[in-house]
PDB file of C-alpha atoms in Angstrom:
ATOM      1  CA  UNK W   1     -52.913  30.707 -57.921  1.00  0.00           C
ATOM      2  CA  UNK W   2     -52.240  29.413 -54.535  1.00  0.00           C
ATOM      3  CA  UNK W   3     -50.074  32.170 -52.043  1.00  0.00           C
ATOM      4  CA  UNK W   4     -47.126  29.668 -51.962  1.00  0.00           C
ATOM      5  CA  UNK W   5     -47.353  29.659 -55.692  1.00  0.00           C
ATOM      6  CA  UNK W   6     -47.422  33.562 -55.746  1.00  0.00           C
ATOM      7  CA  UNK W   7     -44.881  34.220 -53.640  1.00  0.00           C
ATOM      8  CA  UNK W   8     -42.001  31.971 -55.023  1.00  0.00           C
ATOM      9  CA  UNK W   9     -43.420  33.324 -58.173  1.00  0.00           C
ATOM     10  CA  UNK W  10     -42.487  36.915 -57.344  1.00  0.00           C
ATOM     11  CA  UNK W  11     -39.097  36.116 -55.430  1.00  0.00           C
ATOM     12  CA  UNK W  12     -37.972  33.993 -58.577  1.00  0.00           C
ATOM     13  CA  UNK W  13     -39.092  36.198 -61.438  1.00  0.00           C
ATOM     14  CA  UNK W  14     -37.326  39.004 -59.189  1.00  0.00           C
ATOM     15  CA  UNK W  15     -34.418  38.000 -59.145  1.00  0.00           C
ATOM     16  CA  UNK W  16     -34.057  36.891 -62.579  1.00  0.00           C
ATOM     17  CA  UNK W  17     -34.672  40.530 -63.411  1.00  0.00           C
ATOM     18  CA  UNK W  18     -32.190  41.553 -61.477  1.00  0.00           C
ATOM     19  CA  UNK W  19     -29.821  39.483 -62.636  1.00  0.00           C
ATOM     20  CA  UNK W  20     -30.926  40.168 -66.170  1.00  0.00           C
ATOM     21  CA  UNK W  21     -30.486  43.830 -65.940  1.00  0.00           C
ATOM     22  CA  UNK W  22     -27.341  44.271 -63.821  1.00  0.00           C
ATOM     23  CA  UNK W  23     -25.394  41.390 -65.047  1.00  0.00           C
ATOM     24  CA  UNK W  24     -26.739  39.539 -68.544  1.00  0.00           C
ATOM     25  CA  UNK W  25     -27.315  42.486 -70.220  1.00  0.00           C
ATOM     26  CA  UNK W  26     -24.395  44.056 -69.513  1.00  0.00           C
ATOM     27  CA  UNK W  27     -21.997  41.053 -71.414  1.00  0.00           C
ATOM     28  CA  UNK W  28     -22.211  42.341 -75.064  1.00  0.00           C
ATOM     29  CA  UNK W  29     -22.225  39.281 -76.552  1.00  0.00           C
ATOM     30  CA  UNK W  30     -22.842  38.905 -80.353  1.00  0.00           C
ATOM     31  CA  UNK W  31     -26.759  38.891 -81.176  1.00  0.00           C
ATOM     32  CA  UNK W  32     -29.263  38.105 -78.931  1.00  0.00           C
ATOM     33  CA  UNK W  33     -29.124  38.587 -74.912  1.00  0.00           C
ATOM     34  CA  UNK W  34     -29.339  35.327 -72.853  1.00  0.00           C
ATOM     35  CA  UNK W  35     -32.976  35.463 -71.722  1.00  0.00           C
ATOM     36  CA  UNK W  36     -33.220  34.501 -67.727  1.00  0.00           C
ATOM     37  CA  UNK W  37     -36.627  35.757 -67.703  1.00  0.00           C
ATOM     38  CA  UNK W  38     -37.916  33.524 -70.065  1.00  0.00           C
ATOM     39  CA  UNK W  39     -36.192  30.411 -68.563  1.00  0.00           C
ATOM     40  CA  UNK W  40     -37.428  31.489 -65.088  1.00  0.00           C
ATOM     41  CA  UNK W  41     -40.970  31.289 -66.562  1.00  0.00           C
ATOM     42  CA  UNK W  42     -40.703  27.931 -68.830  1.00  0.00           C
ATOM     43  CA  UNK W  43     -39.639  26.278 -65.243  1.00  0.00           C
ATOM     44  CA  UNK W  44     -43.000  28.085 -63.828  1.00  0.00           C
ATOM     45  CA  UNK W  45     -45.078  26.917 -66.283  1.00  0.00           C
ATOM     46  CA  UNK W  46     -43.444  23.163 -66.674  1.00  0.00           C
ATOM     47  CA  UNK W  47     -44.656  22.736 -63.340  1.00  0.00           C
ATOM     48  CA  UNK W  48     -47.772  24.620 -62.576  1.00  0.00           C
ATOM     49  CA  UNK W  49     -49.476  24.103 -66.038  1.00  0.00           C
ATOM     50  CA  UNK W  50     -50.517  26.517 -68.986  1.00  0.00           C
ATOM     51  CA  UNK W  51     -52.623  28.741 -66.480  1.00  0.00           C
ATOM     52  CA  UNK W  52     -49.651  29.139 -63.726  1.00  0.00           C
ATOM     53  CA  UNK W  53     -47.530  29.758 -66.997  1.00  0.00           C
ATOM     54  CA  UNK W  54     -49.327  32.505 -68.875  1.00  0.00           C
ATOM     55  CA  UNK W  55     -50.052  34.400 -65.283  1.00  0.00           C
ATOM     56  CA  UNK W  56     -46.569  33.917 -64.335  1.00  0.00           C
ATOM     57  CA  UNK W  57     -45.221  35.533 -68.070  1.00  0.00           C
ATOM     58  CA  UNK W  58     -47.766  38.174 -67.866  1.00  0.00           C
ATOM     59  CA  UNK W  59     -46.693  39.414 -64.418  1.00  0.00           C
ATOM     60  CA  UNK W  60     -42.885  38.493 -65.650  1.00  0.00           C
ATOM     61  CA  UNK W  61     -43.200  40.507 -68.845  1.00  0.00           C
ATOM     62  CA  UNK W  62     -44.992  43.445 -67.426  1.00  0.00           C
ATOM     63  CA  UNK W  63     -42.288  44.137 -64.430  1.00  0.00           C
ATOM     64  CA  UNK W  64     -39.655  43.495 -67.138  1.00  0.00           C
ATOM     65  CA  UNK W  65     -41.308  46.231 -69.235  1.00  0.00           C
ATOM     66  CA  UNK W  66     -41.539  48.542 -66.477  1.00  0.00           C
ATOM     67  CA  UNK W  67     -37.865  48.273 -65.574  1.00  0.00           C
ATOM     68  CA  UNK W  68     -35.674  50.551 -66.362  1.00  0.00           C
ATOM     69  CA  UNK W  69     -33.515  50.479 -69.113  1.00  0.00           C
ATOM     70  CA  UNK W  70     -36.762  49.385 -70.983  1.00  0.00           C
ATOM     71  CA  UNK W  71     -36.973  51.618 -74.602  1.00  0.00           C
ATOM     72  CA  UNK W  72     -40.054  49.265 -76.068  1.00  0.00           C
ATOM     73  CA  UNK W  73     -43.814  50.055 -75.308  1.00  0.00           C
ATOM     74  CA  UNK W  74     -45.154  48.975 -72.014  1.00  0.00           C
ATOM     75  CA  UNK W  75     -47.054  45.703 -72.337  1.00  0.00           C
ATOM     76  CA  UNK W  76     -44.858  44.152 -75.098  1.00  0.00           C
ATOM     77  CA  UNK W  77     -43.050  41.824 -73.647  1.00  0.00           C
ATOM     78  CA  UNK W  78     -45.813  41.187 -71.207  1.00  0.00           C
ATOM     79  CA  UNK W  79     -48.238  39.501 -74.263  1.00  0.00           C
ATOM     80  CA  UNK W  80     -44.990  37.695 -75.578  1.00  0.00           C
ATOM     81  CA  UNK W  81     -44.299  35.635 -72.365  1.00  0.00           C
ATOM     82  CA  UNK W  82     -47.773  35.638 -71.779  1.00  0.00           C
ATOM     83  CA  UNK W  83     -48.654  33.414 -74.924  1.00  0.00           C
ATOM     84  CA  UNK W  84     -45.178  31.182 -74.215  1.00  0.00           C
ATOM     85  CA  UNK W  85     -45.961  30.591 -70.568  1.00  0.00           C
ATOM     86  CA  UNK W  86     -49.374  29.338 -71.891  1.00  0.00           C
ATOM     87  CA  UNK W  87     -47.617  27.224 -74.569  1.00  0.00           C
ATOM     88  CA  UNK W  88     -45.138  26.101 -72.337  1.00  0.00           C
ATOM     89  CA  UNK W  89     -47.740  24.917 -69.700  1.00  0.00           C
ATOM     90  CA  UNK W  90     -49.658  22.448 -72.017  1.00  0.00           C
ATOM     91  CA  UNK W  91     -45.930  20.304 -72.036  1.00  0.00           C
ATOM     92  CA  UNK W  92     -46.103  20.268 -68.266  1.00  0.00           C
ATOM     93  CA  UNK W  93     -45.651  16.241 -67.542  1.00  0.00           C
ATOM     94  CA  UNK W  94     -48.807  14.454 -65.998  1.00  0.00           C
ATOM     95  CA  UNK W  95     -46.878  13.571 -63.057  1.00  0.00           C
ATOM     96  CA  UNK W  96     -44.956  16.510 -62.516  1.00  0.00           C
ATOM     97  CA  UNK W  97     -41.630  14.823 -63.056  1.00  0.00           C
ATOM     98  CA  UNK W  98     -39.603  14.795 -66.348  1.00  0.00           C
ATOM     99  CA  UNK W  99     -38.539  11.495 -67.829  1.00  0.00           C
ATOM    100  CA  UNK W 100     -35.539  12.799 -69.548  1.00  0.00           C
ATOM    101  CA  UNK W 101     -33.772  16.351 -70.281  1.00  0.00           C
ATOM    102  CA  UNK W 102     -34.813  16.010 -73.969  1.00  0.00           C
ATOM    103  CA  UNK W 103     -38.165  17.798 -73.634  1.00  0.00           C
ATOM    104  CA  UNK W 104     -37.053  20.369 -71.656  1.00  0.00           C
ATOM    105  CA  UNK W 105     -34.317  21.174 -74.361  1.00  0.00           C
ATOM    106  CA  UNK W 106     -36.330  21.271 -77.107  1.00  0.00           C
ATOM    107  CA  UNK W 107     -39.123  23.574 -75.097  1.00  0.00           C
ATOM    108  CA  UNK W 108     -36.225  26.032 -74.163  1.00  0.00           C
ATOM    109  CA  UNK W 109     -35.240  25.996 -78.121  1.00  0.00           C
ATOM    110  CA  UNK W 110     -38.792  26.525 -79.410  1.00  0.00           C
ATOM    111  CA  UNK W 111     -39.757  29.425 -76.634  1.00  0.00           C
ATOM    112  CA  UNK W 112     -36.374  31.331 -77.453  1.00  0.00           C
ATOM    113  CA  UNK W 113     -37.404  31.340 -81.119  1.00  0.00           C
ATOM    114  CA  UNK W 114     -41.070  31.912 -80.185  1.00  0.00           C
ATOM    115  CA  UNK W 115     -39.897  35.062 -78.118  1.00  0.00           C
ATOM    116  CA  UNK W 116     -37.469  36.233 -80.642  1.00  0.00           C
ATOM    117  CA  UNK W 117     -40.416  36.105 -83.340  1.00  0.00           C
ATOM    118  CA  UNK W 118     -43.404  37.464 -81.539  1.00  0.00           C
ATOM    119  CA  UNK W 119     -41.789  40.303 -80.038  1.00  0.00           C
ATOM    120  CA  UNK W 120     -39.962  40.959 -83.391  1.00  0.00           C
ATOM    121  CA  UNK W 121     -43.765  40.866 -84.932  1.00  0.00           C
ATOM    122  CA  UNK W 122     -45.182  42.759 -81.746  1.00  0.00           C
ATOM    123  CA  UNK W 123     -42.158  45.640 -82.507  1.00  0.00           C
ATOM    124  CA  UNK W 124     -43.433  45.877 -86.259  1.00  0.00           C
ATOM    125  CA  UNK W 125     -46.673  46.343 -85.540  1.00  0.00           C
ATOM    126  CA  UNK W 126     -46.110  49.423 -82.953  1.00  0.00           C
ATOM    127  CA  UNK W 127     -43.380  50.582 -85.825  1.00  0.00           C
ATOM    128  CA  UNK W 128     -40.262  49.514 -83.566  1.00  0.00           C
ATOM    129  CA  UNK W 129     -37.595  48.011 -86.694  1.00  0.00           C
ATOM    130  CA  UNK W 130     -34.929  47.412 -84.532  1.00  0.00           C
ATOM    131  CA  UNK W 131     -34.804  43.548 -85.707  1.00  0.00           C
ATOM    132  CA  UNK W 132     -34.835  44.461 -89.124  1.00  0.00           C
ATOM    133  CA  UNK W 133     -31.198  46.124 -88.966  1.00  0.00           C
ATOM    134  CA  UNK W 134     -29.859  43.633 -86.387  1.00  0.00           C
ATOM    135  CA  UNK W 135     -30.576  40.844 -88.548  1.00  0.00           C
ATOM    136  CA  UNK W 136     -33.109  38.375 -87.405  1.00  0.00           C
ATOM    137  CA  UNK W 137     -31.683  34.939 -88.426  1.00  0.00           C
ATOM    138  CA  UNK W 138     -29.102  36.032 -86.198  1.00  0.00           C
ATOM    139  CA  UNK W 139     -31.341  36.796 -83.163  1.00  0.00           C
ATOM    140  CA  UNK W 140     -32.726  33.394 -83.756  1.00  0.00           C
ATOM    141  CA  UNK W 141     -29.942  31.547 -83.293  1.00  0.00           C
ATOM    142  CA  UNK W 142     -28.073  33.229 -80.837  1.00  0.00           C
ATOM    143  CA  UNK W 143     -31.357  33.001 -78.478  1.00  0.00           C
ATOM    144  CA  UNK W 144     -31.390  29.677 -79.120  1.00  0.00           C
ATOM    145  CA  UNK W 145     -28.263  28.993 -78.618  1.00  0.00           C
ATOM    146  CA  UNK W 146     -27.291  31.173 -75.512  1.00  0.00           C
ATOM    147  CA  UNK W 147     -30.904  29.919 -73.714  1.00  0.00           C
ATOM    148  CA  UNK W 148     -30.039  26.175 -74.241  1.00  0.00           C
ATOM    149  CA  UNK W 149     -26.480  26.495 -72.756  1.00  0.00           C
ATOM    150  CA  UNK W 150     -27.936  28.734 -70.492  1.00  0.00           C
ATOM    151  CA  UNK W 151     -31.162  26.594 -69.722  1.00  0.00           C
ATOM    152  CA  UNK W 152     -29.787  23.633 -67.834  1.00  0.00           C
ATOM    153  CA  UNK W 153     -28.289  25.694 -64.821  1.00  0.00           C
ATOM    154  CA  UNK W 154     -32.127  27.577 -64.703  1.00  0.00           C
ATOM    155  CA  UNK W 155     -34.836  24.985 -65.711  1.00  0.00           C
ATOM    156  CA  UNK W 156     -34.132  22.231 -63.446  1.00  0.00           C
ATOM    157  CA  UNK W 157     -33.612  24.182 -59.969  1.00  0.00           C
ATOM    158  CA  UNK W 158     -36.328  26.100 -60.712  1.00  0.00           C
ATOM    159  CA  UNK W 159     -38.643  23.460 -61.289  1.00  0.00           C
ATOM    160  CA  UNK W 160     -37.598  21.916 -57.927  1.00  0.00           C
ATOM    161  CA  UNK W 161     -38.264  24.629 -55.973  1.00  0.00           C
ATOM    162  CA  UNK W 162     -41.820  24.995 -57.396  1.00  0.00           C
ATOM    163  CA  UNK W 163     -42.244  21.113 -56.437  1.00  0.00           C
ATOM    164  CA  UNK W 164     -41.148  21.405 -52.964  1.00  0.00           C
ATOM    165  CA  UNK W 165     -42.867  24.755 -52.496  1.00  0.00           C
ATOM    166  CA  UNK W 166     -46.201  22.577 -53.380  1.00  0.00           C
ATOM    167  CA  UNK W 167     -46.035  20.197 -50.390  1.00  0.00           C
ATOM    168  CA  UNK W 168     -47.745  22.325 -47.996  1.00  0.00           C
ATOM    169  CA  UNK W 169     -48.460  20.402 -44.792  1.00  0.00           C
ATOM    170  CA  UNK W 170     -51.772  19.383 -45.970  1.00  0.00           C
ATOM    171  CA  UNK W 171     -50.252  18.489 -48.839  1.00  0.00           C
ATOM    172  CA  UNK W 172     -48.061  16.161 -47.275  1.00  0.00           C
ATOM    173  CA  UNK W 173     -50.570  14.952 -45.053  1.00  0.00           C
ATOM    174  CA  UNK W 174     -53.136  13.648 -48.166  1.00  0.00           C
ATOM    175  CA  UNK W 175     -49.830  12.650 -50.554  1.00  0.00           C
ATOM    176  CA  UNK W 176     -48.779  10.337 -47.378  1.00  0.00           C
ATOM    177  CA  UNK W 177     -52.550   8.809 -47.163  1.00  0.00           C
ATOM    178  CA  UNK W 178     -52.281   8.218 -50.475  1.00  0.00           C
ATOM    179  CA  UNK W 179     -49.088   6.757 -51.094  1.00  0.00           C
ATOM    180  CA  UNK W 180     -50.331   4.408 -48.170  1.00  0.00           C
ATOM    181  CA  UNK W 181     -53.030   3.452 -50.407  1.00  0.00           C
ATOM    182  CA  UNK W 182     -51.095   2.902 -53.127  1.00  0.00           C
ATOM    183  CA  UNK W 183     -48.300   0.585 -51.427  1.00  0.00           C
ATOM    184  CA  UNK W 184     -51.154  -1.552 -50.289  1.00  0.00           C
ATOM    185  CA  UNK W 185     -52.596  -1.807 -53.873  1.00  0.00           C
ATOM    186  CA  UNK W 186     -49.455  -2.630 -55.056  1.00  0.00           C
ATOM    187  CA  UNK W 187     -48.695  -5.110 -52.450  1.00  0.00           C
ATOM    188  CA  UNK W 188     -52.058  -7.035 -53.332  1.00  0.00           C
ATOM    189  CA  UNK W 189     -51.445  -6.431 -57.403  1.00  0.00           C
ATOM    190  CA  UNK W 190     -47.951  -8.404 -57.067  1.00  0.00           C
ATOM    191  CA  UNK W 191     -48.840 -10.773 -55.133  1.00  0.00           C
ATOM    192  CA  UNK W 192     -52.463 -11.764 -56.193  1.00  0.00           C
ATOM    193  CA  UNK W 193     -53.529 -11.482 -52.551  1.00  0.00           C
ATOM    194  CA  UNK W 194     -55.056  -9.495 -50.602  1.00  0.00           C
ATOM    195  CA  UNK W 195     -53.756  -7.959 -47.102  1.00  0.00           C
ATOM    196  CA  UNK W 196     -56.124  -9.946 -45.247  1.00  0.00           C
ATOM    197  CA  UNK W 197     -55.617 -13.041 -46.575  1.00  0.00           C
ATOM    198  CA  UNK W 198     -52.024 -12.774 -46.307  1.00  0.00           C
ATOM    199  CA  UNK W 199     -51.951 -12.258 -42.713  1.00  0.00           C
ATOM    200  CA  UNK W 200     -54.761 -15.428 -42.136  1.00  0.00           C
ATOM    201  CA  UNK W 201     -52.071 -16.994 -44.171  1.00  0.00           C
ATOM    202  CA  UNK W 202     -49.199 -16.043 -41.956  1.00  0.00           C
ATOM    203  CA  UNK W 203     -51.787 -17.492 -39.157  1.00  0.00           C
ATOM    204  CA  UNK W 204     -52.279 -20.887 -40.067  1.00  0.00           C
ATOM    205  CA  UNK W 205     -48.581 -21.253 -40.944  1.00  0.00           C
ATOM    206  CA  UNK W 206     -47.618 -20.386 -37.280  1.00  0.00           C
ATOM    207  CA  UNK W 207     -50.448 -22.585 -35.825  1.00  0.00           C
ATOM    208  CA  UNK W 208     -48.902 -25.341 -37.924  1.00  0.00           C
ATOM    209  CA  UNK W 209     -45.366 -24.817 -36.983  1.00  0.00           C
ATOM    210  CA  UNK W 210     -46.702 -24.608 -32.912  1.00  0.00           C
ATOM    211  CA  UNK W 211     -48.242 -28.023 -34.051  1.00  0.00           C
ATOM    212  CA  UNK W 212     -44.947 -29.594 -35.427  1.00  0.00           C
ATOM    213  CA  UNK W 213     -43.375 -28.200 -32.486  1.00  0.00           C
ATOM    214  CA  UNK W 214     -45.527 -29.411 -29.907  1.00  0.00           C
ATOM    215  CA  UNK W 215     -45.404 -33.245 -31.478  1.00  0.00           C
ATOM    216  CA  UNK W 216     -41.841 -32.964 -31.988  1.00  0.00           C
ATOM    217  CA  UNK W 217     -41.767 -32.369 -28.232  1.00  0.00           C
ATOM    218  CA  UNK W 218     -43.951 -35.166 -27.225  1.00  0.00           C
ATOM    219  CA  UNK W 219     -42.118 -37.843 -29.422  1.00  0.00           C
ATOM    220  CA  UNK W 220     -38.789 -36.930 -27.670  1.00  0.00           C
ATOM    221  CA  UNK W 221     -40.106 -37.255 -24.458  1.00  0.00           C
ATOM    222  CA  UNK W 222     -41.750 -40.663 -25.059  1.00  0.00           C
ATOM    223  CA  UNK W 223     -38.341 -42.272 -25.943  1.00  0.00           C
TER     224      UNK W 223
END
């Protein structure tokens, strides 16, 4: 990953945690916990692809397993946003930009389920029940449901931030040359000309107008 990309990276997932810890997890509501860590990393991953994703939930994950009050096994929740940051990645958009909010929505919908299930399965594996006697279809669907309403004050800012933290300068400079290129193609695709043949056009209008001109002139002062 570039340094750019590692260094929003940590400030985002950072503060997400904090926020997570201090404020989110502190609301009792019914079933689940609204999840900013995961929504931190789906806007990650939307915009640097399934690699930036899984790196980004692996490093998210492991600092949220380390934090304190953590009461699961160390590495847990580390493979869990691992394996959705890589999931979440392969829906990145092939020009970066989203077309509507509808795939977003339903990738916030199916990671918050994904979560729920895979760390539920990770927890019965190690021998951790907890889901069993909270009730899982209830976990389901209040992740769901608390990560969608949560997801369109995250998602979008997030993913801006990652686009405008990729236009480095050189960046910029390349993106310019080639959006040069690009008006000029479209300028000849439109029209069905070429550049060059548009300004020799230009160039024997003007001759032809100095030509009027100059006969117009030489008719008025012959009378």
């Amino acid at each position: 990953m570039r340094v750019n990309r590692i260094l929003l990276s940590v400030a985002l997932v950072v503060v997400a945690l904090v926020i997570q810890v201090s404020v989110l997890a502190r609301l009792h509501l019914p079933g689940a916990v609204p999840d900013l860590m995961l929504l931190t990393v789906l806007g990650l991953a939307l915009v640097y692809g399934h690699v930036g994703g899984a790196l980004v939930g692996f490093g998210a994950g492991l600092l949220a397993d380390l934090a304190p009050p953590a009461d699961h096994a160390a590495g847990r929740y580390a493979l869990v946003l691992c394996l959705i940051g890589y999931l979440a990645g392969l829906a990145k958009p092939d020009n970066g930009r989203l077309r509507s909010a509808t795939g977003p929505m339903v990738v916030v919908v199916a990671a918050a389920v994904g979560t729920t299930l895979l760390y539920a399965g990770v927890g019965a594996l190690v021998g951790d029940t907890a889901a069993r006697h909270v009730g899982l279809p209830g976990l389901l669907f209040t992740a769901a449901l608390y990560d969608l309403l949560l997801a369109p004050f995250v998602v979008p800012g997030i993913m801006a931030l990652a686009r405008r933290a990729e236009n480095d300068p050189l960046a910029e400079a390349g993106s310019t040359a080639q959006s040069t290129d690009i008006s000029s193609g479209w300028l000849s695709s439109g029209t069905g000309l070429r550049i060059g043949q548009q300004r020799s056009g230009l160039r024997v209008k003007a001759a032809r107008a100095r030509v009027a001109r100059a006969g117009r002139i030489k008719g008025v002062k012959r009378l």
